[in-house]
Amino acid sequence: MASLAPGGRIAVVAAALLDDLTAPTQLLSAQRTEPPLLAGGWEIPGGKVDPGEEPLDALHREIHEELGVRIEVGDGIPGPLDGWWPLGERYAMLVWLARVSDGIPQPLEGHSQLRWLPEHALWSVDWLPANRPILAAIAATLWTP
Ligand code: C5P
């Protein structure tokens, strides 16, 4: 079971994890291990909201399950679908900026590797197509002069 986003889509949450919320220089990318169609692609980490769960609670839970860290959440990055980002036809995702407040991210679940990307290397990984407009919006928010 999952929670619903606009248009009856399945609700997903994700964090753009930064080295610092005030003066960020790097963003964490994560390479998916499944499902086969998405495996090998890079994403910002997160996952599905459980039924009855608040999206922000889901964000803290998913990041702890997947990366083993606690986070401090900053601003949201609104998408075009009532603030949500469409992921294909079936999913929609809420995205927040965040910072690791406790621990060092490890690929514990769902990812084969993690990579901190400096601004100049933001496009050096093969982002999942649905994540690309999100990354462009994040980069514009963080790094447009
Ligand atoms: O991680 P999880 O499998 O729970 O995410 C649900 C779906 O959300 C994935 O199948 C994938 O299509 C999508 N997703 C995505 N980009 C992310 C996180 C999830 O496209 N950053």
CSV table of N, CA and C in Angstrom, one decimal, residues 22 28 34 36 40 44 48-49 53 65 76 79 89 99 103 112 131 136:
chain,number,residue,atom,x,y,z
A,22,THR,N,23.3,26.5,4.1
A,22,THR,CA,23.5,27.9,3.9
A,22,THR,C,24.4,28.2,2.7
A,28,LEU,N,24.4,15.0,-2.8
A,28,LEU,CA,24.6,13.5,-2.8
A,28,LEU,C,23.7,12.9,-3.9
A,34,GLU,N,17.5,-1.3,-8.1
A,34,GLU,CA,16.2,-2.0,-8.6
A,34,GLU,C,15.2,-0.9,-8.8
A,36,PRO,N,14.8,-3.6,-12.2
A,36,PRO,CA,15.7,-3.7,-13.4
A,36,PRO,C,15.7,-2.5,-14.4
A,40,GLY,N,21.0,1.1,-12.0
A,40,GLY,CA,22.1,1.7,-12.6
A,40,GLY,C,21.9,3.2,-12.8
A,44,ILE,N,18.1,11.3,-6.5
A,44,ILE,CA,18.2,11.8,-5.2
A,44,ILE,C,17.4,10.8,-4.3
A,48,LYS,N,8.7,5.8,-1.2
A,48,LYS,CA,7.2,5.9,-1.1
A,48,LYS,C,6.7,6.3,0.3
A,49,VAL,N,5.7,7.1,0.3
A,49,VAL,CA,5.0,7.5,1.6
A,49,VAL,C,4.0,6.4,1.9
A,53,GLU,N,0.9,8.3,6.6
A,53,GLU,CA,2.1,8.8,7.0
A,53,GLU,C,2.3,10.3,6.5
A,65,GLU,N,16.5,4.6,6.6
A,65,GLU,CA,16.5,3.2,6.1
A,65,GLU,C,17.6,3.1,5.0
A,76,GLY,N,11.6,23.3,0.6
A,76,GLY,CA,11.1,22.4,-0.5
A,76,GLY,C,11.4,23.0,-1.8
A,79,GLY,N,7.5,21.4,-7.5
A,79,GLY,CA,7.3,20.9,-8.8
A,79,GLY,C,6.1,21.4,-9.5
A,89,GLU,N,4.1,8.3,-15.3
A,89,GLU,CA,2.6,8.5,-15.2
A,89,GLU,C,2.1,8.1,-13.9
A,99,ARG,N,20.2,18.5,4.9
A,99,ARG,CA,21.7,18.3,5.3
A,99,ARG,C,21.8,17.2,6.3
A,103,GLY,N,25.7,11.2,11.3
A,103,GLY,CA,26.1,10.0,10.6
A,103,GLY,C,26.8,10.3,9.2
A,112,SER,N,23.6,1.0,-4.9
A,112,SER,CA,24.9,0.3,-5.0
A,112,SER,C,26.0,1.2,-4.6
A,131,ASN,N,14.4,12.5,-12.8
A,131,ASN,CA,15.1,13.4,-11.8
A,131,ASN,C,15.8,14.6,-12.5
A,136,ALA,N,17.8,20.2,-12.3
A,136,ALA,CA,17.9,21.6,-12.9
A,136,ALA,C,17.3,22.6,-12.0
